[in-house]
PDB file of C-alpha atoms in Angstrom:
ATOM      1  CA  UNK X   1     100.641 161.078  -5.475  1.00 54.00           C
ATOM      2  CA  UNK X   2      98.599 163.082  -8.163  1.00 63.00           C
ATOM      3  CA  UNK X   3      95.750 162.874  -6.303  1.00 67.00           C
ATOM      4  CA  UNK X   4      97.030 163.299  -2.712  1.00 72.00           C
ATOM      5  CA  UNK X   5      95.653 167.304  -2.861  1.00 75.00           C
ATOM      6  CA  UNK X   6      92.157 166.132  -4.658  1.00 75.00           C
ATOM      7  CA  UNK X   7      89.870 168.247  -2.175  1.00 75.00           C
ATOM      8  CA  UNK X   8      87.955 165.786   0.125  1.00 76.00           C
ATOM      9  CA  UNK X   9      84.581 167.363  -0.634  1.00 78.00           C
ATOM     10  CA  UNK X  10      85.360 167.348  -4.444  1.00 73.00           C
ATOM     11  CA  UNK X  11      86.310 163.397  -3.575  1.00 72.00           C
ATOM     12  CA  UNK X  12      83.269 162.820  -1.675  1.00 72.00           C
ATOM     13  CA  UNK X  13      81.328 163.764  -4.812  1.00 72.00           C
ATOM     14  CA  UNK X  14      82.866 162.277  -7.335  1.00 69.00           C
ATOM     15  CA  UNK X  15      82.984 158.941  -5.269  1.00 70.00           C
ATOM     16  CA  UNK X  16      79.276 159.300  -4.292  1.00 72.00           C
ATOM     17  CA  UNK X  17      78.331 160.980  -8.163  1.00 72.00           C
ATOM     18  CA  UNK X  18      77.918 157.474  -9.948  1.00 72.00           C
ATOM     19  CA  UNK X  19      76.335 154.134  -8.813  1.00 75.00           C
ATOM     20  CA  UNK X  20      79.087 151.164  -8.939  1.00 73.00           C
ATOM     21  CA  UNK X  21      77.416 149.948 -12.342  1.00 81.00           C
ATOM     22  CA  UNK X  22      77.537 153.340 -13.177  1.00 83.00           C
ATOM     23  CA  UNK X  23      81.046 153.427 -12.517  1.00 79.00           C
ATOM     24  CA  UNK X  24      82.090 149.792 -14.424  1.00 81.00           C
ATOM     25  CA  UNK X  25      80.062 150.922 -17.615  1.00 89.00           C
ATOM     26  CA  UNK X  26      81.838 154.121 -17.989  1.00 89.00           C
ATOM     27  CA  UNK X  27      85.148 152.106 -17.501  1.00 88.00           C
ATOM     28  CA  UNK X  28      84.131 149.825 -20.488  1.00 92.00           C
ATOM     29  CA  UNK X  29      83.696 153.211 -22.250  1.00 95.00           C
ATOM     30  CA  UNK X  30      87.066 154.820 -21.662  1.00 94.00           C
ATOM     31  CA  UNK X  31      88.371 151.122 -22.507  1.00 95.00           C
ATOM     32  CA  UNK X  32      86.881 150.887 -25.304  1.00 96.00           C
ATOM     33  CA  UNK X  33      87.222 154.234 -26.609  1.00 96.00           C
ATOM     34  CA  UNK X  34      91.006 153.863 -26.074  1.00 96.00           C
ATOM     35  CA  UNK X  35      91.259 150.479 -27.745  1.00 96.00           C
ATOM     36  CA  UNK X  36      92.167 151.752 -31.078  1.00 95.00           C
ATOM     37  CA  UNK X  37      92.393 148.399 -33.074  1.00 95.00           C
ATOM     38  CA  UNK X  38      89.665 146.598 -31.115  1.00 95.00           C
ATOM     39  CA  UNK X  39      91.795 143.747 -29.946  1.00 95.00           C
ATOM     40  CA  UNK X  40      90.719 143.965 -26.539  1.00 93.00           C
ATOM     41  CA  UNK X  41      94.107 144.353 -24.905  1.00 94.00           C
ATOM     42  CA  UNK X  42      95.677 148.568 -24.643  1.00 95.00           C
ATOM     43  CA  UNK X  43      99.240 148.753 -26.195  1.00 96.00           C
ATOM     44  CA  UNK X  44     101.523 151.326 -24.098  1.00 96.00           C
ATOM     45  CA  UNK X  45     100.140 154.536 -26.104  1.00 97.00           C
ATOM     46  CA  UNK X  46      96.354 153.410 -25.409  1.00 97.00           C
ATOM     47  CA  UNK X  47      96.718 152.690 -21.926  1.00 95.00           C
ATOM     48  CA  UNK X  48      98.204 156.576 -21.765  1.00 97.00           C
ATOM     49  CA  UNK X  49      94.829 157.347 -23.553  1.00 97.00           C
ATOM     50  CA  UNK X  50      92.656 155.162 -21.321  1.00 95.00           C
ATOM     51  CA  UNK X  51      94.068 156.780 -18.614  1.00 93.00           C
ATOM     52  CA  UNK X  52      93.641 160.454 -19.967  1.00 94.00           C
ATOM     53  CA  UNK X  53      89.430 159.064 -20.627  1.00 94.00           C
ATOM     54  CA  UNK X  54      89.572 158.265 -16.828  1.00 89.00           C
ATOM     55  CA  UNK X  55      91.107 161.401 -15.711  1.00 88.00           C
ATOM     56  CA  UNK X  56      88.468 163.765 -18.318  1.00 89.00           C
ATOM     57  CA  UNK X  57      85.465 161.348 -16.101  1.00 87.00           C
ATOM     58  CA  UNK X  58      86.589 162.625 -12.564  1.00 81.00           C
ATOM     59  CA  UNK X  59      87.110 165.778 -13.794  1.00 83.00           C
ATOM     60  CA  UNK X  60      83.669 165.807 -15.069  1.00 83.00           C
ATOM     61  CA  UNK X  61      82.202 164.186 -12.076  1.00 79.00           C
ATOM     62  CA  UNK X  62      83.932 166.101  -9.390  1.00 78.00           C
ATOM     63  CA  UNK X  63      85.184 169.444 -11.001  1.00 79.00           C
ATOM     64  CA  UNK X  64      88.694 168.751 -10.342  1.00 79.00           C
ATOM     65  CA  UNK X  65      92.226 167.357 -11.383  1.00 79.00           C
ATOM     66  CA  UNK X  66      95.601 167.260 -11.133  1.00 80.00           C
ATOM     67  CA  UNK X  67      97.143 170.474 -12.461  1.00 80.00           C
ATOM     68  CA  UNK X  68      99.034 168.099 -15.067  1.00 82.00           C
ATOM     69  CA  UNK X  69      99.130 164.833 -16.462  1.00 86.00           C
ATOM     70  CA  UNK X  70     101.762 162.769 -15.201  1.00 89.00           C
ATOM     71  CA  UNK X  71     102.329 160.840 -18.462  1.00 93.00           C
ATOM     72  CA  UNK X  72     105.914 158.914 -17.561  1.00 94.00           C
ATOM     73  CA  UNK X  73     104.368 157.899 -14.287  1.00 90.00           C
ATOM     74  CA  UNK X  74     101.473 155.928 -16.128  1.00 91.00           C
ATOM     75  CA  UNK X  75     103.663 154.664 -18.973  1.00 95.00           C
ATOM     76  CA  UNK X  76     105.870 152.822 -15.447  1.00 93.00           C
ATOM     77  CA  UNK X  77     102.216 151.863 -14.215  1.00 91.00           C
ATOM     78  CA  UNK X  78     101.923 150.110 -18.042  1.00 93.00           C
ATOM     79  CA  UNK X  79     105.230 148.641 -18.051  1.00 92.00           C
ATOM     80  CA  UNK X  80     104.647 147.175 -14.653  1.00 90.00           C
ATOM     81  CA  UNK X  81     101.506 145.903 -15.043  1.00 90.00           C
ATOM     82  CA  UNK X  82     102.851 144.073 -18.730  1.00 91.00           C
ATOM     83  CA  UNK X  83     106.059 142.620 -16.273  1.00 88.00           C
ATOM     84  CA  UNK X  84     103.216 141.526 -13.750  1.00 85.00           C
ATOM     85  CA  UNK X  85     100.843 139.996 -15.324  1.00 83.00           C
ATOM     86  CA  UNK X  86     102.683 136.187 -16.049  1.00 83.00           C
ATOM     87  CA  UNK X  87     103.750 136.680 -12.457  1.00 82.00           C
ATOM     88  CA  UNK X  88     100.250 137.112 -10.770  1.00 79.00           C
ATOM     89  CA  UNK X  89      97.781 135.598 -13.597  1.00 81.00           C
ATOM     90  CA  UNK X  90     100.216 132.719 -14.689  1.00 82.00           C
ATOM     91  CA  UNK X  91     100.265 133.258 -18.117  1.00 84.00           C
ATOM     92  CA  UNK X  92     102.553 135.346 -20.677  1.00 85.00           C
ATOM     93  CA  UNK X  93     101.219 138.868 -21.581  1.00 84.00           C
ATOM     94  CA  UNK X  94      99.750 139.384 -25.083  1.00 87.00           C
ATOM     95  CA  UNK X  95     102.339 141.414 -27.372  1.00 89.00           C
ATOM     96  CA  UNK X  96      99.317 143.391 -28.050  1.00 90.00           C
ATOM     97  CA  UNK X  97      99.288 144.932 -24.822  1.00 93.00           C
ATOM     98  CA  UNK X  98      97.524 144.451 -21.423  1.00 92.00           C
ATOM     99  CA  UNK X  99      94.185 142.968 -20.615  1.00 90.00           C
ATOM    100  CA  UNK X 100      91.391 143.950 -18.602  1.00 87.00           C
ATOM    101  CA  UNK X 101      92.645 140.873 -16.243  1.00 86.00           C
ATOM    102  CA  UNK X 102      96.245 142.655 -16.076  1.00 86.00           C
ATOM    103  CA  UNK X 103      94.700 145.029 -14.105  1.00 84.00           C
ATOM    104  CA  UNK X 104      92.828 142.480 -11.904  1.00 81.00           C
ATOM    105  CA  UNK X 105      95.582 142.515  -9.420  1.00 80.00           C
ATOM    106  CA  UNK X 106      96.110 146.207  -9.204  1.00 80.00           C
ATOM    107  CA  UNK X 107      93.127 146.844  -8.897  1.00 79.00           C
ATOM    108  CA  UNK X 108      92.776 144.277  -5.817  1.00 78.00           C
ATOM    109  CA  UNK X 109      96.202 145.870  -4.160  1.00 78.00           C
ATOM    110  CA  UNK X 110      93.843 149.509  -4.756  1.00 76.00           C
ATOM    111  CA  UNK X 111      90.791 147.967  -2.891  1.00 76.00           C
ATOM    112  CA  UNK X 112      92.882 146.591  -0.100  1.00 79.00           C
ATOM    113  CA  UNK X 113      94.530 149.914   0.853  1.00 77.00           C
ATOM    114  CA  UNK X 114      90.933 152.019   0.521  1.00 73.00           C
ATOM    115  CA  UNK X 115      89.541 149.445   2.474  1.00 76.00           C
ATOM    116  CA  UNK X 116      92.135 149.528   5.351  1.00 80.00           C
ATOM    117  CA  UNK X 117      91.977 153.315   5.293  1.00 74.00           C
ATOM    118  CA  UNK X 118      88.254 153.269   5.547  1.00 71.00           C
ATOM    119  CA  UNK X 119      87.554 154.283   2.448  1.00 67.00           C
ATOM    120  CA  UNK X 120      85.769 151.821   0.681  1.00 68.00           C
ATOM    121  CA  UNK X 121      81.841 152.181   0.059  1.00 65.00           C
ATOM    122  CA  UNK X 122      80.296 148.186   0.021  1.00 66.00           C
ATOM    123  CA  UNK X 123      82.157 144.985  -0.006  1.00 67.00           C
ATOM    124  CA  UNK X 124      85.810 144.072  -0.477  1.00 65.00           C
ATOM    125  CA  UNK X 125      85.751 143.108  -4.634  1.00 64.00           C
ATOM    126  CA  UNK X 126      85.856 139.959  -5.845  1.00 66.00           C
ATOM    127  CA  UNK X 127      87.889 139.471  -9.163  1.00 61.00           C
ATOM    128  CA  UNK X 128      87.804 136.556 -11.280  1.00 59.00           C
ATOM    129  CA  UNK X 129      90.322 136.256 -14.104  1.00 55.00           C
ATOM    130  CA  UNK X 130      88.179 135.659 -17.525  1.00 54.00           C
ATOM    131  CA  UNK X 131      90.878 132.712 -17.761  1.00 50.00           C
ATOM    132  CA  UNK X 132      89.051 130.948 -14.417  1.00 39.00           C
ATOM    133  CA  UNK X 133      91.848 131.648 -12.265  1.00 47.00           C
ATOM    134  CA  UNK X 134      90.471 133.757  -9.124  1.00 45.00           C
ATOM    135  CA  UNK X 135      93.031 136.721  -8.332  1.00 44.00           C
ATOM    136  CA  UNK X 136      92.750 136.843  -4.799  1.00 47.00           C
ATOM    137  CA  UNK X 137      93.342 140.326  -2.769  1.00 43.00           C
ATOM    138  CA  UNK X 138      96.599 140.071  -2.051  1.00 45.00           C
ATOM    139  CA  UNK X 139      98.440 140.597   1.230  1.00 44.00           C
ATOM    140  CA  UNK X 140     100.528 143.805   1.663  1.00 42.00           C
ATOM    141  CA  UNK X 141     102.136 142.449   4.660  1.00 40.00           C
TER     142      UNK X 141
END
């Protein structure tokens, strides 16, 4: 909903400002740069900074953001990704905090709903869990 008044022309660009490698390398970045104790995994309070890191890239790819950071709204997304992840990877979370994999099927759920509103530039993704368990695009119906 944060993004539901992002200019289309401002969206065009940002989507269109970055190659798809591009795109994965800076994610590693903002990852990275948010991963505080180098574990790997983002606690509640990195994820919140990982999150700000993504928010400072489209702002500086496509001159725009939300007029404010909706904070409680991606500690929920953290919280429900941590509940998720035994459910849709088959495993129990880390204590440390989520995984790049925990995001695997968000991430697919994203994909599916760009793609069925036309709005997704090259092939459906494929994610593979780093544990060898494929995450398949889920259904929405």
């Amino acid at each position: 909903l944060e993004f539901k008044d992002f200019p289309a022309d401002l969206k065009v660009k940002m989507q269109t400002s970055v190659t798809r490698e591009e795109a994965l390398k800076r994610h590693e970045e903002h990852w990275q740069d948010a991963d505080k104790n180098g574990d790997g995994l983002l606690s509640e309070n990195e994820f919140i900074q990982f999150t700000r890191n993504e928010y400072a890239d489209v702002l500086e790819r496509a001159g725009w953001n939300p007029p404010t950071f909706n904070e409680d709204l991606y500690r929920k997304l953290w919280n429900a990704l941590y509940e998720g992840h035994e459910k849709f990877l088959g495993e129990k979370p880390s204590e440390g905090g989520i995984s790049r994999d925990t995001l695997k099927p968000y991430m697919s759920i994203v994909a599916k709903k760009r793609i069925e509103a036309g709005r997704w530039r090259g092939p459906p993704p494929e994610f593979e869990s780093s544990t060898a368990k494929a995450v398949a695009l889920p259904s929405l119906q």
